[in-house]
Coordinates of C-alpha atoms in Angstrom, one line a residue:
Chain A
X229 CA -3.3 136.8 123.8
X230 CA -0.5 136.1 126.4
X231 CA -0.9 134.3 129.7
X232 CA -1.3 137.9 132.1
X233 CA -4.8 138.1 130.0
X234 CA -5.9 135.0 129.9
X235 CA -7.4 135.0 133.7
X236 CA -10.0 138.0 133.3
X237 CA -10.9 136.7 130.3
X238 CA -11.6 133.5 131.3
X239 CA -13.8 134.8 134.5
X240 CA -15.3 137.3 132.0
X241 CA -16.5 134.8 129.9
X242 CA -18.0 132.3 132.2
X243 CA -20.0 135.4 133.7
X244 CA -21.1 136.1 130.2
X245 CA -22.3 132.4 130.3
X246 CA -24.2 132.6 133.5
X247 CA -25.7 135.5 132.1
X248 CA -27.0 133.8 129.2
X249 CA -27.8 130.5 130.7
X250 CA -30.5 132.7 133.6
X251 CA -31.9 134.6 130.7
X252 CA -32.8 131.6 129.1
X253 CA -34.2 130.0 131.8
X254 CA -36.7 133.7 132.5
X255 CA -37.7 134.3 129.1
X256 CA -38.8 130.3 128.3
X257 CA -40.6 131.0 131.9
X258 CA -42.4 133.8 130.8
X259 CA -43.0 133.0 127.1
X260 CA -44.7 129.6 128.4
X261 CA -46.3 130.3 132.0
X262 CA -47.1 134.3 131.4
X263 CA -47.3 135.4 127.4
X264 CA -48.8 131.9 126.2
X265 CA -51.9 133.4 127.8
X266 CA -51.9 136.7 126.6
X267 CA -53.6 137.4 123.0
X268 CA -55.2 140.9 121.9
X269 CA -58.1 139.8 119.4
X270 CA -56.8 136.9 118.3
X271 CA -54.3 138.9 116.5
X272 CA -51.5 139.9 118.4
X273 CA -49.2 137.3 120.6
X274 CA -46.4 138.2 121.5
X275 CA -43.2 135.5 121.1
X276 CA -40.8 137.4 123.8
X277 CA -38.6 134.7 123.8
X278 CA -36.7 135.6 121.0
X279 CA -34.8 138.4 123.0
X280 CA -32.4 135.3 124.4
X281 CA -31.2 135.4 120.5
X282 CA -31.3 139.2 119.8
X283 CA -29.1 139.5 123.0
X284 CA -26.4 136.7 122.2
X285 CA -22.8 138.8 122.3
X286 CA -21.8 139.8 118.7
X287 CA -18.4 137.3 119.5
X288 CA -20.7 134.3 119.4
X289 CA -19.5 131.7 116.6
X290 CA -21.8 130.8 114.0
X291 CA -22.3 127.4 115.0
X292 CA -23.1 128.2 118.7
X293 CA -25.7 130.6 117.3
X294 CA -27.5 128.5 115.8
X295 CA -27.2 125.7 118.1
X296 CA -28.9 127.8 120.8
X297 CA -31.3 129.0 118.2
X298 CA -32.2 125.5 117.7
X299 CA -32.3 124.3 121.0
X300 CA -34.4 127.6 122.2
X301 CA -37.2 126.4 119.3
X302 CA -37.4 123.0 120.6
X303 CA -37.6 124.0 124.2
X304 CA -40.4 126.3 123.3
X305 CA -41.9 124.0 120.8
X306 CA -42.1 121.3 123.9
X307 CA -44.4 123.7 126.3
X308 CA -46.5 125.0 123.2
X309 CA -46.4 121.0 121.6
X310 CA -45.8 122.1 118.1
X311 CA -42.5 120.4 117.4
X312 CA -40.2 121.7 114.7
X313 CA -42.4 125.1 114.5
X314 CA -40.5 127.7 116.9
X315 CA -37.6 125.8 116.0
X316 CA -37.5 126.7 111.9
X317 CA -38.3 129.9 113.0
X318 CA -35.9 130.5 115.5
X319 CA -33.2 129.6 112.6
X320 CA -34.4 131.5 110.0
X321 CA -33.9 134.6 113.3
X322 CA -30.5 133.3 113.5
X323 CA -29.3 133.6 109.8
X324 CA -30.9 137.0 109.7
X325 CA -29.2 138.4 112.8
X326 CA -25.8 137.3 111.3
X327 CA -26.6 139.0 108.0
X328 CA -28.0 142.0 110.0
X329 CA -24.6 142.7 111.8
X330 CA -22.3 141.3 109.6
X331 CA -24.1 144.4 107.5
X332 CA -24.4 147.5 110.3
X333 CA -21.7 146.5 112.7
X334 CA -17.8 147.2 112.3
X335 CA -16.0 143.6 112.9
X336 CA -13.1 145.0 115.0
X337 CA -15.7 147.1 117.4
X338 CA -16.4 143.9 119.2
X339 CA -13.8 144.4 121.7
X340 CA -15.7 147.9 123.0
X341 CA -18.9 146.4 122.3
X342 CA -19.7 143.0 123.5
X343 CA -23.8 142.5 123.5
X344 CA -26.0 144.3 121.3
X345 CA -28.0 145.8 123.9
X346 CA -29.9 148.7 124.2
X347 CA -27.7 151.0 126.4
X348 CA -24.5 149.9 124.2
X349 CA -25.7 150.2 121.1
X350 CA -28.0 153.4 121.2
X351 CA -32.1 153.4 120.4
X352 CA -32.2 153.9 116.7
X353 CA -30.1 151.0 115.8
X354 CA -31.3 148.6 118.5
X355 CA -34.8 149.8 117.3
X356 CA -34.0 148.5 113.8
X357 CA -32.2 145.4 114.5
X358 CA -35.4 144.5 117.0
X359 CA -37.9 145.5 114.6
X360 CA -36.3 143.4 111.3
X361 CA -35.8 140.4 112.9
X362 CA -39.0 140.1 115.1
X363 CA -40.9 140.9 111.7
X364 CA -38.7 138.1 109.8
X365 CA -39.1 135.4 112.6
X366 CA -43.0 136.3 113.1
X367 CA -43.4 136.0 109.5
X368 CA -42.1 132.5 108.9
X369 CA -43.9 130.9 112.2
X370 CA -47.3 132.1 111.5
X371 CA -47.5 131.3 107.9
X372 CA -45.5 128.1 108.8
X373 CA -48.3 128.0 111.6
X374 CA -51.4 128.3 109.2
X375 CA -49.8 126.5 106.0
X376 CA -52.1 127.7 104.0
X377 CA -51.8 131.0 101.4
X378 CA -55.6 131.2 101.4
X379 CA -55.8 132.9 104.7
X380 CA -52.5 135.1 104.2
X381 CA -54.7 138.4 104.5
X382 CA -55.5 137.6 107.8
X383 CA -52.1 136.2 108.7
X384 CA -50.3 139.3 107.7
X385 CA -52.3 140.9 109.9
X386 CA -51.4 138.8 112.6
X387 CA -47.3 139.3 112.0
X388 CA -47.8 143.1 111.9
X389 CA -49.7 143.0 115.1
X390 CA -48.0 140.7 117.2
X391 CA -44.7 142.0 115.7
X392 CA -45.5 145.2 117.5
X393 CA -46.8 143.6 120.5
X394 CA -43.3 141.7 121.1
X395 CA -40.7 144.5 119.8
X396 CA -42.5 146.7 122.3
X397 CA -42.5 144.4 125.1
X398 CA -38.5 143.8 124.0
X399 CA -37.8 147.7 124.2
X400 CA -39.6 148.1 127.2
X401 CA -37.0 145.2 128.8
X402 CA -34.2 147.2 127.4
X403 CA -35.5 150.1 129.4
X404 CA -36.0 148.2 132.6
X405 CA -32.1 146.9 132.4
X406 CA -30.5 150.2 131.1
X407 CA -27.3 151.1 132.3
X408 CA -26.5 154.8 131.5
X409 CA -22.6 154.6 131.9
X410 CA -21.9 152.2 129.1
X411 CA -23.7 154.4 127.0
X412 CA -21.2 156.3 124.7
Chain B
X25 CA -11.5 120.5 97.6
X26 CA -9.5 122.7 99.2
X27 CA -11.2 125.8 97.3
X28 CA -14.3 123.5 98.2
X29 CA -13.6 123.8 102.0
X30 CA -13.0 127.8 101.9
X31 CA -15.9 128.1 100.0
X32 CA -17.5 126.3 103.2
X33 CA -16.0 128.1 105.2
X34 CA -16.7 131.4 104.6
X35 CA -20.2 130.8 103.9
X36 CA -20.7 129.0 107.2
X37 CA -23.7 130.9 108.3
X38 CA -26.0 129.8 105.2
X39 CA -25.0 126.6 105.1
X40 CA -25.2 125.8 109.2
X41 CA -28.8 127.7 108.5
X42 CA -29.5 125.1 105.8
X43 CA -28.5 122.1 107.8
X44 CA -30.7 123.0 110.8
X45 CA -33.7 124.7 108.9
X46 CA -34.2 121.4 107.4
X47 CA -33.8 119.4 110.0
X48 CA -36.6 121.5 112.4
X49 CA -39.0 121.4 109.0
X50 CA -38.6 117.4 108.9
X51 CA -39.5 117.5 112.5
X52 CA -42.2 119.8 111.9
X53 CA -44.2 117.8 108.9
X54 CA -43.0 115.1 110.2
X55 CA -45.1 115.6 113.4
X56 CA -47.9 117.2 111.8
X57 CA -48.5 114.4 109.0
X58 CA -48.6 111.6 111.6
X59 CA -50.0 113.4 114.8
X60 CA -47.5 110.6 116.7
X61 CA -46.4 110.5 119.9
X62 CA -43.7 112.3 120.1
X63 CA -41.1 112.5 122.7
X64 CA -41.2 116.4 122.6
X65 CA -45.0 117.3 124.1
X66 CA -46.5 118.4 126.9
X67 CA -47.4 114.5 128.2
X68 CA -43.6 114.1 128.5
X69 CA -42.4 113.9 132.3
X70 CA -40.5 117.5 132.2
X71 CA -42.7 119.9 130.8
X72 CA -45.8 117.3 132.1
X73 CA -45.0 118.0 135.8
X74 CA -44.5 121.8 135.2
X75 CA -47.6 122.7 133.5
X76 CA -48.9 120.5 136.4
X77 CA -47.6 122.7 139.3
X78 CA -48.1 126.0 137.3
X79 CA -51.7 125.0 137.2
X80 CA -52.3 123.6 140.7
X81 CA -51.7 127.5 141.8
X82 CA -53.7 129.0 139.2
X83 CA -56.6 126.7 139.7
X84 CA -57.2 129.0 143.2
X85 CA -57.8 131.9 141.2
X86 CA -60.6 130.2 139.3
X87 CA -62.5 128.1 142.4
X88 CA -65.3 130.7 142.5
X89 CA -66.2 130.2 138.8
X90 CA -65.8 126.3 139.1
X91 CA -68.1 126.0 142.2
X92 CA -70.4 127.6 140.3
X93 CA -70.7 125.4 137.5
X94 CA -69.8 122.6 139.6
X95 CA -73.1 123.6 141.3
X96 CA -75.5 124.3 138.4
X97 CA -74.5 121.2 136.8
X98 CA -75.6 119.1 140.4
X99 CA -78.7 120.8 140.5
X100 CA -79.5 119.9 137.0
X101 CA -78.8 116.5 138.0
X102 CA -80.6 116.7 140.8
X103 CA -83.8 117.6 138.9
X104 CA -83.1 114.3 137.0
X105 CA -82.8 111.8 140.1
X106 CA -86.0 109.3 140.4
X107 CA -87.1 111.3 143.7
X108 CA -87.3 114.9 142.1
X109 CA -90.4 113.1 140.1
X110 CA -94.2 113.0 141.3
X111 CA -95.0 109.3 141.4
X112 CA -98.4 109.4 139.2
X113 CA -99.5 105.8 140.3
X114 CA -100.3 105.3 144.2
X115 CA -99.7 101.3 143.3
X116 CA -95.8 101.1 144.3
X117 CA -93.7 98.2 143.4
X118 CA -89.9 97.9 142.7
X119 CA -89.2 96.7 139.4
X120 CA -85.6 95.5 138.6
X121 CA -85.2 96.9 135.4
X122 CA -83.2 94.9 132.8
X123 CA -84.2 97.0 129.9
X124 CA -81.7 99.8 129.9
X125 CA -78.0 98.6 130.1
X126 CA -75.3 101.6 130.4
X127 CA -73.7 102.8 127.5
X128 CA -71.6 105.7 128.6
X129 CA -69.5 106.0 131.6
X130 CA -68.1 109.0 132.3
X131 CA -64.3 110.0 134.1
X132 CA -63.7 112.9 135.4
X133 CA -60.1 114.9 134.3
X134 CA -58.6 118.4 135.1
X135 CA -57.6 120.5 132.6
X136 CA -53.7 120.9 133.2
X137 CA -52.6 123.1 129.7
X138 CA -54.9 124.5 127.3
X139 CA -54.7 126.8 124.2
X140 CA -57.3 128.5 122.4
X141 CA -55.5 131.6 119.9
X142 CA -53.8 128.9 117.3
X143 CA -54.7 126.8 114.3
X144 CA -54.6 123.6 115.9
X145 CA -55.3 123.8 119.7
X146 CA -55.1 121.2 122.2
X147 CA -55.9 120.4 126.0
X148 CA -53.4 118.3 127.8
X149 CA -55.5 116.6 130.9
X150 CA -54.0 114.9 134.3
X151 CA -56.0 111.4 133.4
X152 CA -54.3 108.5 131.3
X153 CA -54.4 105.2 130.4
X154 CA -54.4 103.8 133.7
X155 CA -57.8 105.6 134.4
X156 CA -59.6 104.2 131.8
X157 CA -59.3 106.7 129.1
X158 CA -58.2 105.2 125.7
X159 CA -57.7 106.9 122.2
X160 CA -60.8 108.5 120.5
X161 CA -62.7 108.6 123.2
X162 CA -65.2 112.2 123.0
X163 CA -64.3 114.5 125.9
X164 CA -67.6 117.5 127.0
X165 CA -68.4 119.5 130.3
X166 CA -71.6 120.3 131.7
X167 CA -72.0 123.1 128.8
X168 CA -71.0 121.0 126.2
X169 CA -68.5 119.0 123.4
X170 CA -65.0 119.7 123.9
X171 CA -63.1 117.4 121.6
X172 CA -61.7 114.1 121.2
X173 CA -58.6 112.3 122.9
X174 CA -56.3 112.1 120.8
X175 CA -52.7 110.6 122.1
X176 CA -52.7 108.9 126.1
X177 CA -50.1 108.1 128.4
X178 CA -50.2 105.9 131.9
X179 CA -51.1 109.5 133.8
X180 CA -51.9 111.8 131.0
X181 CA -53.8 112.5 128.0
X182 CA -54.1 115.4 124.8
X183 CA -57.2 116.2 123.8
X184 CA -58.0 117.6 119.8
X185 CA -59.8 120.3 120.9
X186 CA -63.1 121.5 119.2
X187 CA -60.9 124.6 117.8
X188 CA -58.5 122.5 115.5
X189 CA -58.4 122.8 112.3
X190 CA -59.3 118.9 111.2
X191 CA -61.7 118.9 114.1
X192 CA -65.5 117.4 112.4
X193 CA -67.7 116.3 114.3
X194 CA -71.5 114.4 113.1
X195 CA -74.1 117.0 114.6
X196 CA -77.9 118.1 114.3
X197 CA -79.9 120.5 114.5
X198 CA -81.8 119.5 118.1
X199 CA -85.6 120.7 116.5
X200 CA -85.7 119.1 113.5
X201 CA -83.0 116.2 113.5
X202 CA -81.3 117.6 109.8
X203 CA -77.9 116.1 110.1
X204 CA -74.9 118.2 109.5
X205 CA -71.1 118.5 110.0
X206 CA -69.7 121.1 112.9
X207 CA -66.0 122.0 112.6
X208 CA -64.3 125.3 113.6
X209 CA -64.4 128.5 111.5
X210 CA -61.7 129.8 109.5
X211 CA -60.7 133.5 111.9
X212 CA -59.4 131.4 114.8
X213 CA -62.2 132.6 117.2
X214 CA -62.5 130.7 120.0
X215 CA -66.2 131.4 120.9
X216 CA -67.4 130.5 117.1
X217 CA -68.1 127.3 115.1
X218 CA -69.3 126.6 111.7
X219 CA -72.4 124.2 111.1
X220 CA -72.1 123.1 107.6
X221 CA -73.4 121.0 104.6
X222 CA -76.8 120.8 106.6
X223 CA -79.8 119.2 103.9
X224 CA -81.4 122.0 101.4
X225 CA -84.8 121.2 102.7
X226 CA -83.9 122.0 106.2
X227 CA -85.2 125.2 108.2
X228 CA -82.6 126.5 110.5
X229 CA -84.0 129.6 112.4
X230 CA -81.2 131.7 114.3
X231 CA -81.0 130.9 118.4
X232 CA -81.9 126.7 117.5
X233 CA -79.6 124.7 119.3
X234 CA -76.7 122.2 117.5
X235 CA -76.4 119.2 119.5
X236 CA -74.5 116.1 118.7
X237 CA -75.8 113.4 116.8
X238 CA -75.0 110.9 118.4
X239 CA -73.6 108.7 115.4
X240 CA -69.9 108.5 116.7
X241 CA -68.5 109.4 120.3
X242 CA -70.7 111.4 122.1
X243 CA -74.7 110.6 123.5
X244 CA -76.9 111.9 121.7
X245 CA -78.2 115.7 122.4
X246 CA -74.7 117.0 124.0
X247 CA -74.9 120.6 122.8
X248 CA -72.4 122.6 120.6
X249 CA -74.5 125.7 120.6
X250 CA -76.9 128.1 119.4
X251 CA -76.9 129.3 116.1
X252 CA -76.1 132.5 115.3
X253 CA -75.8 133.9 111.8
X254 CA -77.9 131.3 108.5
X255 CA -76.0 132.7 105.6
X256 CA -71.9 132.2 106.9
X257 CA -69.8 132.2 103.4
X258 CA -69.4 129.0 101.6
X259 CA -72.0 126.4 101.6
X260 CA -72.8 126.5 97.7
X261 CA -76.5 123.4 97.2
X262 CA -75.7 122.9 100.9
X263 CA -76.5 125.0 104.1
X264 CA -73.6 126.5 106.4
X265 CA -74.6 128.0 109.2
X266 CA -72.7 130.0 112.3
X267 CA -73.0 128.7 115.2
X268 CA -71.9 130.3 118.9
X269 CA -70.3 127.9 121.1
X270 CA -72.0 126.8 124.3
X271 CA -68.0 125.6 126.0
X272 CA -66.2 129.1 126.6
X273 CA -63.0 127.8 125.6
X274 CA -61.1 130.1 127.6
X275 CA -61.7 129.2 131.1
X276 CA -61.8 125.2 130.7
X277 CA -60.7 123.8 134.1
X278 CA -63.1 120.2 134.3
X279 CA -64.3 117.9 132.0
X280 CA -65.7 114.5 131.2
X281 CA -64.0 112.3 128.8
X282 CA -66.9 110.1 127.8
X283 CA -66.6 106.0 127.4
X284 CA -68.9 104.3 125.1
X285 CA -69.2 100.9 125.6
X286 CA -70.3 100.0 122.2
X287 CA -67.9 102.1 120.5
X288 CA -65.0 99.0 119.8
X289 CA -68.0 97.2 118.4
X290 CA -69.3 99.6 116.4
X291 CA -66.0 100.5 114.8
X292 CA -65.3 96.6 114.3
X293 CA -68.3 96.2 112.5
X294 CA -68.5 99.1 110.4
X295 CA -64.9 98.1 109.2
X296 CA -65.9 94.6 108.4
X297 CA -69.2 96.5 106.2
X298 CA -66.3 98.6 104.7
X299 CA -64.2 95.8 103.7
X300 CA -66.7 93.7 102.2
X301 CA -67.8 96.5 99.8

């Protein structure tokens, strides 16, 4: 990179971490104050918060990743006073959503693509890549949750339900903030 | 070590997922062996003051509800003050009664963060140490047991909520007295308890009350609920019984955390009996 690039890139990238910083800030305001609430029959809760993670840009080192993973479990675990919980979970999110693209996406189509979002990526794959990862993450924090295999009827239950409940509320967001011209 | 280093490397993802995987499961058993104070809960300043604002403005949406209960609970007490009663003999005299000596005390708390839809729920309250309240202390409302306190600060305390998972509490059945243990069901619903390992001999007929026992932290004859179902699964020689809650859960915005004066004794001297055996 030579030094005519270097200024966009630089403004380009702390926008990118505005961006990021505000979306944390929402989504641990509505996981806590609003969703915390919200629970269909005992079985379904949605855990919104994890969009923060699924919404990272794809040029985001390893480390970094799961960093923020980390430090989004802890923040969460601190409202919901569960400590460690959200946290394991939110890394386990992590490793899967580096396996997940280093599988689906082409490494040199980061330049063209920057977030996986729903108007970049199209609604089949960000469908997918929603629906995998929320299963995986709700998976390991309610059975983590309950700690127990004698209940694991009802807790499957649970991840099924509430794993709708939040990629439907995350699908609904990428409606709400879809841009139609970056679509290709 | 320089094959050891790519190897690293270009497996960093596992092994930065094994580093901090561990780490947030030590935290987690860590916490949930020793039920310590933590620096990460809700009585910490930060997330303390939050839930504290969030819930000033939602306790307007709720003032209907708690004038109401505020209300039925006065005119219960009302009914119990010395001039709702007839005076039977027309001889009056003042008698300075040093007979009964108070037990309980009671201090008032607001609910400032509850939960109700996980394993192990608790209710964070805006009363500490400085108030009076001290460890293990019960906590009711005017409907009923609510839990016990659990961890205090100078301004704040968490309650173990009835709906926990390790919750037991001593309790009877208010008719006949059979003693029996109340904890919470296993389907996380928040408006059901279990009453179990009540005596063979005992009777329980559906709709009889559960109150407490009034063995450990509570009076005698707070209520739990009304029974609901005889034959809930388990129970084997002994009894288990379902019971419906008489606190709804949901909508906790007041309650009491009770103070037995005779609790540090009792405690003292059942440890000494426990040592000496």
């Amino acid at each position: 990179m030579n030094k005519r690039d270097w200024r966009p890139y630089k403004t380009k990238m702390s926008r990118t971490i505005l961006i990021n910083l505000l979306r944390f800030i929402v989504l641990v305001f509505i996981q806590v104050f609003l969703l915390k609430n919200i629970t269909f029959y005992n079985l379904a809760t949605p855990y919104f918060y994890i969009l923060f993670i699924l919404l990272l840009p794809f040029e985001v080192p390893n480390v970094l990743l799961f960093v923020l993973s980390f430090v989004l479990g802890l923040t969460i675990d601190a409202f919901y006073d569960t400590p460690g919980l959200h946290a394991s979970a939110c890394v386990v999110l992590a490793l899967v959503r580096v396996l997940f693209i280093s599988i689906t996406v082409q490494k040199d189509g980061f330049d063209n693509e920057p977030e996986p979002t729903l108007s970049i990526m199209g609604f089949r794959w960000f469908f997918t890549y929603a629906l995998i990862l929320t299963l995986f993450h709700h998976f390991f924090l309610l059975n983590l949750e309950v700690f127990s295999f004698s209940e694991i009827q009802y807790t499957l239950s649970r991840v099924v339900l509430s794993s709708l409940f939040t990629v439907f509320l995350i699908l609904i967001s990428g409606l709400l903030f879809f841009r139609r011209k970056e679509r290709k | 070590m320089r094959n050891l280093w790519i190897f690293i490397t270009k497996y960093n993802a596992f092994f930065l997922f094994l580093i901090f995987e561990i780490s947030s499961l030590l935290i987690y058993i860590k916490y949930n062996s020793f039920q310590k104070a933590s620096f990460i809960n809700s009585t910490s300043q930060v997330t303390g003051t939050l839930y504290g604002q969030v819930d000033a403005l939602k306790g307007y949406l709720s003032l209907k509800e708690t004038n109401d209960s505020l209300a039925r609970e006065n005119a219960k007490l009302r009914g119990q003050l010395k001039v709702s009663f007839y005076v039977d003999s027309v001889d009056k005299r003042k008698v300075n009664d040093t007979v009964y000596k108070q037990q309980y005390s009671y201090i008032v708390a607001k609910v400032i963060n509850n939960s109700f839809n996980k394993r192990s729920n608790y209710i964070t309250i805006d009363r500490g140490s400085r108030d009076g309240i001290q460890k293990d202390m019960g906590v009711i409302t005017g409907a009923g047991v609510v839990g016990q306190v659990i961890q205090v600060t100078d301004h704040l305390a968490i309650i173990q909520s009835v709906l926990h998972k390790n919750t037991r509490f001593s309790a009877m059945l208010a008719g006949t007295k059979d003693i029996g243990s109340f904890v919470w069901g296993n389907d996380l619903d928040p408006h059901k308890g279990l009453l179990i390992d009540i005596q063979n001999n005992a009777q329980p007929k559906v709709g009889d009350s559960v109150v407490t026992s009034g063995y450990s932290l509570f009076p005698t004859g707070i209520p739990f609920g009304k029974i609901t179902n005889l034959h809930a699964k388990g129970g084997g020689l002994l009894i288990n019984v379902e019971v419906a809650l008489a606190v709804d859960f949901t909508k906790l915005q007041y309650v009491y955390v009770v103070n037995n004066k005779f609790a540090g004794e009792q405690t003292g001297l059942e440890a000494v009996q426990n040592k000496n055996e």
